[in-house]
mmCIF file of C-alpha atoms in Angstrom:
data_model
loop_
_atom_site.group_PDB
_atom_site.id
_atom_site.type_symbol
_atom_site.label_atom_id
_atom_site.label_comp_id
_atom_site.label_asym_id
_atom_site.label_seq_id
_atom_site.Cartn_x
_atom_site.Cartn_y
_atom_site.Cartn_z
ATOM 1 C CA MET M 1 0.000 0.000 0.000
ATOM 2 C CA LYS M 2 2.867 2.367 0.867
ATOM 3 C CA ARG M 3 4.476 1.677 -2.506
ATOM 4 C CA PHE M 4 1.187 2.492 -4.274
ATOM 5 C CA SER M 5 0.885 5.771 -2.344
ATOM 6 C CA ILE M 6 4.402 6.840 -3.320
ATOM 7 C CA GLY M 7 3.731 5.951 -6.963
ATOM 8 C CA LEU M 8 0.455 7.846 -6.911
ATOM 9 C CA ALA M 9 2.098 10.890 -5.324
ATOM 10 C CA LEU M 10 4.882 10.895 -7.937
ATOM 11 C CA SER M 11 2.325 10.567 -10.728
ATOM 12 C CA ILE M 12 0.312 13.503 -9.397
ATOM 13 C CA VAL M 13 3.434 15.662 -9.097
ATOM 14 C CA SER M 14 4.527 14.726 -12.638
ATOM 15 C CA ILE M 15 1.127 15.490 -14.123
ATOM 16 C CA SER M 16 0.803 18.744 -12.202
ATOM 17 C CA LEU M 17 4.144 19.934 -13.581
ATOM 18 C CA THR M 18 3.238 19.089 -17.174
ATOM 19 C CA SER M 19 3.676 22.108 -19.455
ATOM 20 C CA CYS M 20 4.577 24.339 -16.539
ATOM 21 C CA ALA M 21 4.974 27.550 -18.533
ATOM 22 C CA THR M 22 1.568 27.079 -20.152
ATOM 23 C CA ILE M 23 -0.069 26.547 -16.770
ATOM 24 C CA PHE M 24 1.766 29.258 -14.813
ATOM 25 C CA SER M 25 2.192 32.031 -17.380
ATOM 26 C CA GLY M 26 -0.342 31.236 -20.101
ATOM 27 C CA ASN M 27 -0.030 31.607 -23.846
ATOM 28 C CA ARG M 28 -0.819 35.353 -23.998
ATOM 29 C CA GLN M 29 1.071 38.322 -22.600
ATOM 30 C CA SER M 30 0.310 42.025 -22.242
ATOM 31 C CA VAL M 31 2.670 44.463 -23.950
ATOM 32 C CA ARG M 32 2.491 48.264 -23.622
ATOM 33 C CA VAL M 33 2.881 50.219 -26.871
ATOM 34 C CA GLU M 34 3.334 53.991 -26.841
ATOM 35 C CA SER M 35 4.333 56.317 -29.646
ATOM 36 C CA VAL M 36 5.626 59.836 -30.126
ATOM 37 C CA PRO M 37 3.357 61.364 -31.242
ATOM 38 C CA ALA M 38 0.476 59.475 -29.608
ATOM 39 C CA GLY M 39 -2.551 58.343 -31.590
ATOM 40 C CA ALA M 40 -0.856 55.952 -34.024
ATOM 41 C CA ARG M 41 -2.860 52.942 -35.229
ATOM 42 C CA ILE M 42 -1.476 49.632 -33.964
ATOM 43 C CA GLU M 43 -1.572 46.624 -36.293
ATOM 44 C CA VAL M 44 -0.370 43.194 -35.228
ATOM 45 C CA ASN M 45 0.069 40.780 -38.129
ATOM 46 C CA GLY M 46 -2.448 42.860 -40.111
ATOM 47 C CA ILE M 47 -5.088 43.037 -37.358
ATOM 48 C CA ASP M 48 -6.069 46.420 -35.889
ATOM 49 C CA TYR M 49 -5.408 46.653 -32.137
ATOM 50 C CA GLY M 50 -6.438 50.280 -31.554
ATOM 51 C CA THR M 51 -4.337 53.404 -31.082
ATOM 52 C CA THR M 52 -1.351 54.338 -28.961
ATOM 53 C CA PRO M 53 -0.915 54.479 -26.076
ATOM 54 C CA ALA M 54 -2.355 51.025 -25.424
ATOM 55 C CA THR M 55 -1.718 47.787 -23.619
ATOM 56 C CA ILE M 56 -2.305 44.938 -26.045
ATOM 57 C CA SER M 57 -2.530 41.199 -25.479
ATOM 58 C CA LEU M 58 -0.196 39.230 -27.732
ATOM 59 C CA LYS M 59 -0.402 35.496 -28.291
ATOM 60 C CA LYS M 60 2.873 33.782 -27.547
ATOM 61 C CA SER M 61 4.140 31.626 -30.381
ATOM 62 C CA LEU M 62 7.394 30.496 -31.894
ATOM 63 C CA ASP M 63 6.819 33.115 -34.615
ATOM 64 C CA THR M 64 7.482 36.690 -33.544
ATOM 65 C CA PRO M 65 4.561 39.028 -34.270
ATOM 66 C CA SER M 66 5.084 42.002 -36.562
ATOM 67 C CA ILE M 67 3.718 45.263 -35.150
ATOM 68 C CA LEU M 68 3.093 48.284 -37.383
ATOM 69 C CA LEU M 69 2.404 51.809 -36.162
ATOM 70 C CA ARG M 70 0.645 54.095 -38.669
ATOM 71 C CA LYS M 71 -0.223 57.769 -38.336
ATOM 72 C CA GLU M 72 -1.125 60.239 -41.051
ATOM 73 C CA GLY M 73 1.774 62.560 -41.780
ATOM 74 C CA TYR M 74 4.336 60.061 -40.426
ATOM 75 C CA GLU M 75 6.303 57.150 -41.832
ATOM 76 C CA THR M 76 4.932 53.715 -40.917
ATOM 77 C CA LYS M 77 7.167 52.133 -38.294
ATOM 78 C CA ALA M 78 7.498 48.351 -37.967
ATOM 79 C CA PHE M 79 8.948 46.468 -35.027
ATOM 80 C CA SER M 80 8.792 43.064 -33.405
ATOM 81 C CA PRO M 81 8.735 42.598 -29.651
ATOM 82 C CA GLU M 82 11.805 40.881 -28.276
ATOM 83 C CA SER M 83 11.389 37.542 -26.562
ATOM 84 C CA THR M 84 13.410 35.451 -24.150
ATOM 85 C CA PHE M 85 13.219 31.938 -22.755
ATOM 86 C CA ASN M 86 10.506 31.557 -20.116
ATOM 87 C CA THR M 87 12.427 30.068 -17.183
ATOM 88 C CA VAL M 88 9.241 28.499 -15.782
ATOM 89 C CA SER M 89 9.664 25.922 -18.564
ATOM 90 C CA ILE M 90 12.654 24.527 -16.669
ATOM 91 C CA LEU M 91 10.190 22.825 -14.320
ATOM 92 C CA ASN M 92 9.419 20.504 -17.241
ATOM 93 C CA ILE M 93 12.579 18.594 -16.320
ATOM 94 C CA PHE M 94 10.228 16.407 -14.275
ATOM 95 C CA PHE M 95 7.975 15.739 -17.276
ATOM 96 C CA PRO M 96 9.794 16.316 -20.599
ATOM 97 C CA ALA M 97 6.606 16.030 -22.665
ATOM 98 C CA GLY M 98 5.650 19.365 -21.104
ATOM 99 C CA PHE M 99 8.377 21.041 -23.177
ATOM 100 C CA ILE M 100 6.473 20.020 -26.304
ATOM 101 C CA VAL M 101 3.230 21.511 -24.996
ATOM 102 C CA ASP M 102 4.997 24.728 -23.960
ATOM 103 C CA ALA M 103 6.708 24.992 -27.349
ATOM 104 C CA VAL M 104 3.491 24.433 -29.312
ATOM 105 C CA THR M 105 1.545 26.978 -27.241
ATOM 106 C CA GLY M 106 4.420 29.470 -27.318
ATOM 107 C CA ALA M 107 4.563 29.563 -23.522
ATOM 108 C CA ILE M 108 8.211 28.484 -23.689
ATOM 109 C CA LYS M 109 9.051 32.134 -24.355
ATOM 110 C CA LYS M 110 8.025 35.481 -22.926
ATOM 111 C CA TYR M 111 8.122 39.007 -24.288
ATOM 112 C CA ASP M 112 10.819 41.095 -22.657
ATOM 113 C CA PRO M 113 10.789 44.049 -22.478
ATOM 114 C CA ILE M 114 7.046 44.568 -22.228
ATOM 115 C CA ASN M 115 7.078 48.354 -22.738
ATOM 116 C CA TYR M 116 7.794 49.890 -26.142
ATOM 117 C CA ASN M 117 7.974 53.626 -26.818
ATOM 118 C CA ILE M 118 8.372 54.165 -30.550
ATOM 119 C CA THR M 119 9.185 57.534 -32.132
ATOM 120 C CA LEU M 120 7.563 58.041 -35.534
ATOM 121 C CA ASP M 121 9.447 59.956 -38.218
ATOM 122 C CA PRO M 122 7.621 62.706 -40.143
ATOM 123 C CA ALA M 123 6.657 61.628 -43.659
ATOM 124 C CA ARG M 124 8.864 62.956 -46.420
ATOM 125 C CA SER M 125 7.004 65.217 -48.810
ATOM 126 C CA ALA M 126 7.203 64.596 -52.556
ATOM 127 C CA SER M 127 9.476 67.638 -52.937
ATOM 128 C CA ASN M 128 12.028 66.188 -50.459
ATOM 129 C CA ARG M 129 12.500 62.920 -52.364
#
């Protein structure tokens, strides 16, 4: 009976640590986007996310999202948020299959930094080209 209890306890711990980053930090993350001047349209992978300043929720994935800022009278500015390894994924050492889940959901990484302040350049007029 004692052996069964130990086995059951180890199984519960292993299952509870499966895909740790997905469970503890999720597959979405908030990122703050500000611009100078304010009021630029935010597009993430072609989808409108409102205007700056704004806190937007980005899906974590192995692909890095492309963010465009557009404002009349200014050049369109593109950037991609930087990402780093999500150290919570290290807990998957107890259940290696969790790494696969974290990788597929994107939870294996996190956006860092989470605040972006982008300066837009004035558009060049036709006479300046």
